[in-house]
Amino acid sequence: MRTALRRWTAVGALSGLAIAALAGCTPPTPGQAGAKSAQPASASEMKKALNTPTTLTFWAGVPGIEEEAKLFEQKYPKITVNVVDPGGASVLYQKLRTALKAGKGAPDIAQIEYQFIPSFRVTNSLVNLAPYGATSLKSKYVGWVWNQVADSTGVYGIPQDAGPMGNLYRKDVFEKAGITKAPATWDEYAKDAAAIKAKTGNYISDLPGSDPGQLIGLFWQRGAKPFTYDGKKNLTIKLDSPEAQAVVGYWQGLIQKGYVATSPDFDNDWYKALTNGTYASWPTAAWAPLFLQSAVKSTSGDWRAAPLPQWTAGANVAGNWGGSSDAVITGTKHPLAAYAFAAFLNSDPASTKLLATKQFLFPTTTATLSDPAFVGQKSAFYGGQQVNQQFSDISKTVDEHFDWPPITDYLFSSYTSTLGKAIAEKGDLKAGLSAWQKAVVAYAKQQGFTVS
Amino acid sequence: MSLAARPVRRRASIHRAQARTGVLLVLPFVLLFAGLFIVPICYAAYLSTFIDRLVGGATFAGLANYTRVVTDPHFWAGFGRVALFLVVQVPIMLCVALFFALAIDSGRLRGGRVARLIVFLPYAIPGVVATLMWGYLYGPNYGLLSQITQALNLGSLNLLSSGNILGAIMNIVCWEFIGYNMIILYSALRAVPAELFDAAEMDGAGPIRVAVSIKIPAIRQAILLTVIFSIIGSFQLFSEPSILGVLAPNAIGNDFSPNLYAYNVAFVNQDLGYSAAIAFVLGLIIMVISYVVQTLTNRKAGGE
């Protein structure tokens, strides 16, 4: 459960552990048959597809998602869904790429994180679902979530879960420092940080140099738009925009004063620091409350959830960190049934409710986000707070537009040796930011993109 | 005529039968060797002549990937790191291994068998497990080593920082491979004829003199073998930095060692052709260095 959440939502630079099969040699011809623009499917064609005996293969990293697949099979008994967990996001992507290059062995549907959708679109690996009627689903989802899977050219996945960002904090540590409410602005956050350092010796939080997911979410909140991508070869990279510089400059100040730690996240030391209050808060995503609950059990009752501090008082803007979609993979022999499954899994009320309450995926549909069975849950770990309600409210405040580049693998891996390194070594963050920009631009050009 | 021809023919048929059996006997090896070694290498060589781009796909580029490797600062940064690793770690590891081998071989050690087992044991632990274990011991805040220095009021110790990480990896590799090298050297020592020592003892040589003047020269070939293995091992450094990279992501970059770089170029950058070229250049360099070391050592031995 915990690792699944971690893998699928926060994940990025975890690929190190994947001492995965170096085998799987692939020929140097990536020329996939290409996603031929599909013809709009009529209702009768869809009906026929769902009444034809079919086996669909679904690659996903959500333990127990077979339950939701069963709901689909009950509704369409002719169709069998074969759920396979290749073992983590980075492994799934590697296997998927290998299978796509080999031209066989790819699944019909695969779970793809939002941040990786363009990375698979560039190789024409995702089927445009608009001709199958996916655009009609738009109204069911939160606006910014839909923008993660769709653009003017089409729809490339069905949203499954999301990670709108809030602030989880240790009420006990804050109180020891004489603070009674969560910081509403980043200015207040800096003042609280000073108080916490002075009175308890603890850090207000940790800014990891190991994984850019969190920081990109904070860029997102600030209104930074680091990338635009047209789905083909034109790519804009502005990692060092004024907005991103403002965020980085702000954290530089906290780091230099010793208010914020810069250790890697999700490792042994990090869990210990969250347990013993060394980190008094964690600006994090909607998948984190449950993750924390199982990761640092002994601190039950000490935590509270709040929105992210704001740059302008009362602005009420959030960013997003993580989340994934289910995409139909190019080459599938059953695009209609595959689409129907992805759509059912993530929009059928019974299925989405089950995903939210049983698989603990943070919902993407407005219906589930306002379902009392979900938002009404009270959590003892958070002192009886309705944490889902809190994050459901936050979800409405996420900035509408944030595009990902088609080179997210490299974006994440180069972070650790540029900006991430500057953070970890408490160096010059702005220099690190421009080094990151430079590295990503160089790679993009080398890969044949027209970069501006 | 016919009388003379018969034995010839018989001999020829025996030859043919022998040849047939010979072919049959080596066939399994040849097939496996070709299938698992020759074919993949040729395929990699073929791949290395393509530039693989996300936009535009693979295009034939001749030797362009190779010229890129030769001028790639990332490749040479990793190469420099493993070269430093080689000149520092390998002598330490082999000297300690040799010392243990001589000590156990001298027979003066009580519980020699147990000592041998204990020194060898780390080699039996998978490298991945060993690295993870050391990674926890190294943790800057709550790792055991740092806890000790904190208890002694020496401050916390970050063995996973950029400056210390290479030394930390050297320590892990020493721990893993001292026993392995010791066993090679020890078995070589066991094969040295006992008469040599008897003669030396008669001449009044002490155990240290025997070790330096007789035993070490006698196992020169075995020592050379461990040196060559260690050179290859150093240049191929991969799993230790790859696993520690999760714990120390900012100290271990994608280009930490040439092999790690090749891996990341293939699976993160998705540039298979370039990755294959890196592997070939690295392989070539290892071959040259191993050859030079071997030739130099043999020449020195011949000159004595």
Short mmCIF file of N, CA, C and O in Angstrom, two decimals, chain A residues 4-101:
data_model
loop_
_atom_site.label_atom_id
_atom_site.label_comp_id
_atom_site.label_asym_id
_atom_site.label_seq_id
_atom_site.Cartn_x
_atom_site.Cartn_y
_atom_site.Cartn_z
N ALA A 4 3.24 1.35 -2.83
CA ALA A 4 2.53 1.56 -4.08
C ALA A 4 2.26 3.05 -4.26
O ALA A 4 2.52 3.62 -5.31
N LEU A 5 1.77 3.68 -3.20
CA LEU A 5 1.48 5.10 -3.28
C LEU A 5 2.75 5.85 -3.61
O LEU A 5 2.77 6.70 -4.49
N ARG A 6 3.78 5.49 -2.92
CA ARG A 6 5.04 6.18 -3.10
C ARG A 6 5.50 6.03 -4.54
O ARG A 6 5.87 6.99 -5.18
N ARG A 7 5.44 4.80 -4.99
CA ARG A 7 5.97 4.53 -6.30
C ARG A 7 5.22 5.30 -7.36
O ARG A 7 5.77 5.82 -8.29
N TRP A 8 3.91 5.36 -7.20
CA TRP A 8 3.12 5.87 -8.30
C TRP A 8 2.84 7.34 -8.23
O TRP A 8 2.34 7.91 -9.17
N THR A 9 3.11 7.95 -7.10
CA THR A 9 2.72 9.33 -7.05
C THR A 9 3.92 10.24 -6.91
O THR A 9 4.07 11.21 -7.63
N ALA A 10 4.78 9.90 -6.00
CA ALA A 10 5.92 10.78 -5.76
C ALA A 10 7.06 10.44 -6.67
O ALA A 10 7.97 11.22 -6.86
N VAL A 11 6.98 9.31 -7.23
CA VAL A 11 8.12 8.69 -7.88
C VAL A 11 8.80 9.57 -8.91
O VAL A 11 8.24 10.51 -9.42
N GLY A 12 10.04 9.30 -9.15
CA GLY A 12 10.75 10.01 -10.18
C GLY A 12 12.09 9.36 -10.32
O GLY A 12 12.28 8.46 -11.11
N ALA A 13 12.98 9.79 -9.46
CA ALA A 13 14.36 9.34 -9.60
C ALA A 13 14.61 8.05 -8.85
O ALA A 13 15.71 7.79 -8.42
N LEU A 14 13.60 7.23 -8.71
CA LEU A 14 13.79 6.01 -7.94
C LEU A 14 14.42 4.92 -8.79
O LEU A 14 14.80 3.87 -8.27
N SER A 15 14.57 5.17 -10.05
CA SER A 15 14.99 4.11 -10.96
C SER A 15 16.31 3.48 -10.57
O SER A 15 16.64 2.40 -11.01
N GLY A 16 17.06 4.15 -9.70
CA GLY A 16 18.34 3.60 -9.28
C GLY A 16 18.24 2.17 -8.79
O GLY A 16 19.10 1.35 -9.07
N LEU A 17 17.16 1.89 -8.04
CA LEU A 17 17.06 0.56 -7.45
C LEU A 17 16.70 -0.49 -8.48
O LEU A 17 16.83 -1.67 -8.24
N ALA A 18 16.24 -0.03 -9.61
CA ALA A 18 15.83 -1.00 -10.61
C ALA A 18 17.05 -1.57 -11.30
O ALA A 18 17.46 -1.12 -12.35
N ILE A 19 17.64 -2.55 -10.64
CA ILE A 19 18.77 -3.20 -11.28
C ILE A 19 18.13 -4.16 -12.28
O ILE A 19 18.48 -5.32 -12.38
N ALA A 20 17.21 -3.59 -12.98
CA ALA A 20 16.34 -4.40 -13.82
C ALA A 20 17.13 -5.08 -14.92
O ALA A 20 18.29 -4.77 -15.16
N ALA A 21 16.48 -5.98 -15.52
CA ALA A 21 17.10 -6.73 -16.60
C ALA A 21 17.71 -5.78 -17.61
O ALA A 21 17.02 -4.95 -18.18
N LEU A 22 19.00 -5.89 -17.75
CA LEU A 22 19.67 -5.08 -18.75
C LEU A 22 19.46 -5.71 -20.13
O LEU A 22 19.84 -5.15 -21.13
N ALA A 23 18.86 -6.86 -20.06
CA ALA A 23 18.64 -7.60 -21.30
C ALA A 23 17.68 -6.85 -22.20
O ALA A 23 17.69 -5.64 -22.26
N GLY A 24 16.84 -7.55 -22.85
CA GLY A 24 15.84 -6.91 -23.67
C GLY A 24 16.45 -5.98 -24.68
O GLY A 24 16.16 -4.80 -24.74
N CYS A 25 17.38 -6.47 -25.47
CA CYS A 25 17.96 -5.64 -26.50
C CYS A 25 16.87 -5.23 -27.47
O CYS A 25 15.95 -5.96 -27.75
N THR A 26 17.00 -4.02 -27.95
CA THR A 26 15.95 -3.54 -28.83
C THR A 26 16.57 -3.01 -30.11
O THR A 26 17.65 -2.44 -30.09
N PRO A 27 15.90 -3.22 -31.21
CA PRO A 27 16.45 -2.76 -32.48
C PRO A 27 16.40 -1.24 -32.56
O PRO A 27 15.58 -0.63 -31.90
N PRO A 28 17.26 -0.64 -33.35
CA PRO A 28 17.35 0.82 -33.37
C PRO A 28 16.29 1.46 -34.24
O PRO A 28 16.49 2.51 -34.79
N THR A 29 15.17 0.80 -34.43
CA THR A 29 14.13 1.39 -35.25
C THR A 29 12.90 1.63 -34.41
O THR A 29 12.11 0.73 -34.19
N PRO A 30 12.76 2.85 -33.89
CA PRO A 30 11.63 3.12 -33.02
C PRO A 30 10.37 3.37 -33.83
O PRO A 30 9.31 3.50 -33.28
N GLY A 31 10.49 3.42 -35.13
CA GLY A 31 9.36 3.75 -35.99
C GLY A 31 8.18 2.86 -35.74
O GLY A 31 7.94 1.89 -36.46
N GLN A 32 7.44 3.16 -34.67
CA GLN A 32 6.21 2.45 -34.42
C GLN A 32 5.30 2.64 -35.61
O GLN A 32 5.40 3.64 -36.34
N ALA A 33 4.41 1.71 -35.78
CA ALA A 33 3.45 1.82 -36.86
C ALA A 33 2.80 3.19 -36.86
O ALA A 33 2.18 3.60 -37.82
N GLY A 34 3.01 3.92 -35.76
CA GLY A 34 2.49 5.29 -35.69
C GLY A 34 1.03 5.26 -35.34
O GLY A 34 0.27 4.40 -35.79
N ALA A 35 0.64 6.20 -34.49
CA ALA A 35 -0.76 6.23 -34.11
C ALA A 35 -1.56 6.82 -35.25
O ALA A 35 -1.62 8.02 -35.42
N LYS A 36 -2.12 5.96 -36.04
CA LYS A 36 -2.96 6.47 -37.14
C LYS A 36 -4.19 7.09 -36.49
O LYS A 36 -4.76 6.52 -35.58
N SER A 37 -4.56 8.23 -37.00
CA SER A 37 -5.70 8.88 -36.38
C SER A 37 -6.92 7.98 -36.58
O SER A 37 -7.31 7.65 -37.69
N ALA A 38 -7.47 7.57 -35.43
CA ALA A 38 -8.56 6.61 -35.49
C ALA A 38 -9.84 7.27 -35.99
O ALA A 38 -10.03 8.46 -35.82
N GLN A 39 -10.66 6.48 -36.62
CA GLN A 39 -11.95 6.98 -37.07
C GLN A 39 -12.89 7.05 -35.87
O GLN A 39 -12.83 6.21 -34.99
N PRO A 40 -13.74 8.07 -35.84
CA PRO A 40 -14.70 8.12 -34.75
C PRO A 40 -15.50 6.82 -34.69
O PRO A 40 -15.91 6.29 -35.72
N ALA A 41 -15.65 6.32 -33.50
CA ALA A 41 -16.36 5.05 -33.34
C ALA A 41 -17.84 5.33 -33.11
O ALA A 41 -18.19 6.20 -32.33
N SER A 42 -18.67 4.58 -33.78
CA SER A 42 -20.10 4.77 -33.57
C SER A 42 -20.54 3.95 -32.36
O SER A 42 -19.84 3.06 -31.90
N ALA A 43 -21.73 4.26 -31.88
CA ALA A 43 -22.25 3.57 -30.71
C ALA A 43 -22.41 2.07 -30.99
O ALA A 43 -22.15 1.23 -30.12
N SER A 44 -22.80 1.75 -32.22
CA SER A 44 -23.01 0.33 -32.52
C SER A 44 -21.68 -0.42 -32.56
O SER A 44 -21.59 -1.56 -32.12
N GLU A 45 -20.64 0.27 -33.06
CA GLU A 45 -19.32 -0.38 -33.06
C GLU A 45 -18.86 -0.65 -31.64
O GLU A 45 -18.29 -1.70 -31.33
N MET A 46 -19.09 0.34 -30.76
CA MET A 46 -18.69 0.18 -29.37
C MET A 46 -19.46 -0.97 -28.73
O MET A 46 -18.90 -1.81 -28.03
N LYS A 47 -20.74 -1.04 -29.04
CA LYS A 47 -21.58 -2.09 -28.47
C LYS A 47 -21.06 -3.46 -28.93
O LYS A 47 -20.96 -4.40 -28.14
N LYS A 48 -20.72 -3.53 -30.20
CA LYS A 48 -20.23 -4.78 -30.76
C LYS A 48 -18.92 -5.17 -30.08
O LYS A 48 -18.71 -6.33 -29.70
N ALA A 49 -18.03 -4.19 -29.92
CA ALA A 49 -16.73 -4.47 -29.31
C ALA A 49 -16.90 -5.01 -27.89
O ALA A 49 -16.18 -5.92 -27.46
N LEU A 50 -17.87 -4.48 -27.18
CA LEU A 50 -18.04 -4.90 -25.78
C LEU A 50 -18.79 -6.22 -25.66
O LEU A 50 -18.87 -6.79 -24.59
N ASN A 51 -19.34 -6.67 -26.79
CA ASN A 51 -20.03 -7.97 -26.76
C ASN A 51 -19.24 -9.06 -27.45
O ASN A 51 -19.73 -10.15 -27.68
N THR A 52 -18.00 -8.75 -27.81
CA THR A 52 -17.13 -9.74 -28.44
C THR A 52 -16.18 -10.28 -27.37
O THR A 52 -15.63 -9.49 -26.60
N PRO A 53 -16.01 -11.58 -27.31
CA PRO A 53 -15.07 -12.12 -26.32
C PRO A 53 -13.67 -11.54 -26.54
O PRO A 53 -13.12 -11.65 -27.63
N THR A 54 -13.14 -10.90 -25.51
CA THR A 54 -11.87 -10.18 -25.63
C THR A 54 -11.10 -10.32 -24.34
O THR A 54 -11.70 -10.33 -23.26
N THR A 55 -9.79 -10.44 -24.45
CA THR A 55 -8.95 -10.37 -23.25
C THR A 55 -8.09 -9.12 -23.34
O THR A 55 -7.37 -8.92 -24.31
N LEU A 56 -8.21 -8.28 -22.32
CA LEU A 56 -7.41 -7.06 -22.27
C LEU A 56 -6.29 -7.22 -21.26
O LEU A 56 -6.51 -7.82 -20.19
N THR A 57 -5.12 -6.71 -21.57
CA THR A 57 -4.03 -6.72 -20.60
C THR A 57 -3.84 -5.30 -20.08
O THR A 57 -3.76 -4.35 -20.86
N PHE A 58 -3.78 -5.20 -18.77
CA PHE A 58 -3.71 -3.89 -18.11
C PHE A 58 -2.49 -3.89 -17.18
O PHE A 58 -2.42 -4.67 -16.24
N TRP A 59 -1.52 -3.04 -17.48
CA TRP A 59 -0.34 -2.91 -16.61
C TRP A 59 -0.58 -1.76 -15.64
O TRP A 59 -0.79 -0.62 -16.05
N ALA A 60 -0.50 -2.08 -14.35
CA ALA A 60 -0.73 -1.05 -13.35
C ALA A 60 0.00 -1.40 -12.07
O ALA A 60 0.29 -2.56 -11.81
N GLY A 61 0.28 -0.40 -11.29
CA GLY A 61 1.01 -0.61 -10.03
C GLY A 61 0.16 -0.31 -8.81
O GLY A 61 0.67 0.20 -7.84
N VAL A 62 -1.13 -0.60 -8.89
CA VAL A 62 -2.01 -0.36 -7.75
C VAL A 62 -2.45 -1.71 -7.18
O VAL A 62 -3.23 -2.41 -7.80
N PRO A 63 -1.95 -2.07 -5.99
CA PRO A 63 -2.34 -3.36 -5.42
C PRO A 63 -3.86 -3.44 -5.25
O PRO A 63 -4.47 -2.51 -4.74
N GLY A 64 -4.42 -4.53 -5.72
CA GLY A 64 -5.85 -4.75 -5.51
C GLY A 64 -6.75 -4.11 -6.54
O GLY A 64 -7.97 -4.15 -6.42
N ILE A 65 -6.17 -3.54 -7.60
CA ILE A 65 -7.02 -2.88 -8.60
C ILE A 65 -7.83 -3.90 -9.40
O ILE A 65 -8.74 -3.55 -10.14
N GLU A 66 -7.53 -5.18 -9.19
CA GLU A 66 -8.32 -6.25 -9.79
C GLU A 66 -9.79 -6.13 -9.39
O GLU A 66 -10.69 -6.51 -10.14
N GLU A 67 -10.03 -5.59 -8.18
CA GLU A 67 -11.42 -5.47 -7.72
C GLU A 67 -12.24 -4.59 -8.64
O GLU A 67 -13.39 -4.91 -8.96
N GLU A 68 -11.65 -3.47 -9.04
CA GLU A 68 -12.36 -2.56 -9.94
C GLU A 68 -12.48 -3.18 -11.32
O GLU A 68 -13.48 -3.01 -12.01
N ALA A 69 -11.44 -3.93 -11.72
CA ALA A 69 -11.48 -4.61 -13.00
C ALA A 69 -12.64 -5.62 -13.02
O ALA A 69 -13.31 -5.80 -14.03
N LYS A 70 -12.87 -6.23 -11.87
CA LYS A 70 -13.97 -7.20 -11.77
C LYS A 70 -15.32 -6.54 -11.99
O LYS A 70 -16.21 -7.11 -12.62
N LEU A 71 -15.47 -5.33 -11.46
CA LEU A 71 -16.72 -4.60 -11.68
C LEU A 71 -16.99 -4.45 -13.17
O LEU A 71 -18.12 -4.60 -13.64
N PHE A 72 -15.92 -4.17 -13.91
CA PHE A 72 -16.05 -4.02 -15.36
C PHE A 72 -16.43 -5.34 -16.00
O PHE A 72 -17.32 -5.40 -16.87
N GLU A 73 -15.78 -6.40 -15.55
CA GLU A 73 -16.07 -7.72 -16.13
C GLU A 73 -17.51 -8.15 -15.83
O GLU A 73 -18.13 -8.82 -16.65
N GLN A 74 -18.00 -7.75 -14.66
CA GLN A 74 -19.38 -8.09 -14.33
C GLN A 74 -20.34 -7.38 -15.28
O GLN A 74 -21.34 -7.94 -15.72
N LYS A 75 -20.00 -6.14 -15.62
CA LYS A 75 -20.88 -5.38 -16.50
C LYS A 75 -20.77 -5.88 -17.94
O LYS A 75 -21.76 -5.91 -18.66
N TYR A 76 -19.55 -6.26 -18.33
CA TYR A 76 -19.35 -6.76 -19.70
C TYR A 76 -18.73 -8.15 -19.63
O TYR A 76 -17.51 -8.30 -19.77
N PRO A 77 -19.56 -9.15 -19.45
CA PRO A 77 -19.05 -10.51 -19.15
C PRO A 77 -18.21 -11.11 -20.27
O PRO A 77 -17.46 -12.04 -20.03
N LYS A 78 -18.32 -10.57 -21.48
CA LYS A 78 -17.53 -11.14 -22.58
C LYS A 78 -16.06 -10.74 -22.49
O LYS A 78 -15.22 -11.30 -23.17
N ILE A 79 -15.80 -9.74 -21.67
CA ILE A 79 -14.43 -9.20 -21.64
C ILE A 79 -13.70 -9.62 -20.36
O ILE A 79 -14.25 -9.54 -19.27
N THR A 80 -12.48 -10.07 -20.56
CA THR A 80 -11.63 -10.45 -19.42
C THR A 80 -10.50 -9.43 -19.32
O THR A 80 -9.89 -9.10 -20.34
N VAL A 81 -10.26 -8.96 -18.11
CA VAL A 81 -9.15 -8.02 -17.93
C VAL A 81 -8.04 -8.71 -17.13
O VAL A 81 -8.26 -9.21 -16.03
N ASN A 82 -6.90 -8.72 -17.74
CA ASN A 82 -5.75 -9.38 -17.14
C ASN A 82 -4.85 -8.29 -16.52
O ASN A 82 -4.19 -7.56 -17.25
N VAL A 83 -4.86 -8.18 -15.18
CA VAL A 83 -4.10 -7.11 -14.53
C VAL A 83 -2.69 -7.60 -14.21
O VAL A 83 -2.51 -8.65 -13.60
N VAL A 84 -1.69 -6.85 -14.65
CA VAL A 84 -0.30 -7.23 -14.41
C VAL A 84 0.42 -6.05 -13.74
O VAL A 84 0.29 -4.91 -14.17
N ASP A 85 1.16 -6.34 -12.67
CA ASP A 85 1.98 -5.30 -12.04
C ASP A 85 3.44 -5.58 -12.35
O ASP A 85 4.05 -6.48 -11.78
N PRO A 86 4.03 -4.83 -13.29
CA PRO A 86 5.42 -5.11 -13.65
C PRO A 86 6.40 -4.77 -12.53
O PRO A 86 7.56 -5.13 -12.61
N GLY A 87 5.95 -4.05 -11.50
CA GLY A 87 6.83 -3.79 -10.37
C GLY A 87 7.36 -2.38 -10.33
O GLY A 87 8.56 -2.15 -10.46
N GLY A 88 6.47 -1.42 -10.17
CA GLY A 88 6.94 -0.04 -10.01
C GLY A 88 6.91 0.73 -11.31
O GLY A 88 7.03 0.16 -12.39
N ALA A 89 6.77 2.05 -11.17
CA ALA A 89 6.58 2.90 -12.34
C ALA A 89 7.77 2.83 -13.29
O ALA A 89 7.59 2.63 -14.49
N SER A 90 8.99 2.99 -12.76
CA SER A 90 10.13 3.07 -13.66
C SER A 90 10.33 1.74 -14.39
O SER A 90 10.71 1.73 -15.56
N VAL A 91 10.04 0.64 -13.71
CA VAL A 91 10.15 -0.67 -14.36
C VAL A 91 9.08 -0.80 -15.44
O VAL A 91 9.33 -1.28 -16.54
N LEU A 92 7.87 -0.34 -15.08
CA LEU A 92 6.78 -0.42 -16.06
C LEU A 92 7.15 0.35 -17.33
O LEU A 92 6.99 -0.16 -18.44
N TYR A 93 7.69 1.55 -17.17
CA TYR A 93 8.02 2.35 -18.35
C TYR A 93 9.11 1.69 -19.19
O TYR A 93 9.04 1.68 -20.41
N GLN A 94 10.11 1.15 -18.51
CA GLN A 94 11.19 0.48 -19.25
C GLN A 94 10.65 -0.70 -20.04
O GLN A 94 10.98 -0.90 -21.20
N LYS A 95 9.81 -1.50 -19.36
CA LYS A 95 9.27 -2.68 -20.04
C LYS A 95 8.36 -2.26 -21.19
O LYS A 95 8.37 -2.88 -22.25
N LEU A 96 7.60 -1.22 -20.94
CA LEU A 96 6.69 -0.75 -21.97
C LEU A 96 7.47 -0.27 -23.19
O LEU A 96 7.13 -0.60 -24.33
N ARG A 97 8.53 0.48 -22.95
CA ARG A 97 9.34 0.98 -24.07
C ARG A 97 9.95 -0.18 -24.85
O ARG A 97 9.98 -0.16 -26.07
N THR A 98 10.46 -1.16 -24.09
CA THR A 98 11.07 -2.31 -24.75
C THR A 98 10.04 -3.03 -25.60
O THR A 98 10.30 -3.37 -26.76
N ALA A 99 8.85 -3.26 -25.01
CA ALA A 99 7.81 -3.97 -25.75
C ALA A 99 7.39 -3.19 -26.98
O ALA A 99 7.17 -3.76 -28.05
N LEU A 100 7.28 -1.87 -26.85
CA LEU A 100 6.87 -1.05 -27.99
C LEU A 100 7.90 -1.10 -29.10
O LEU A 100 7.56 -1.18 -30.27
N LYS A 101 9.17 -1.08 -28.70
CA LYS A 101 10.22 -1.14 -29.72
C LYS A 101 10.25 -2.50 -30.40
O LYS A 101 10.49 -2.61 -31.60
#
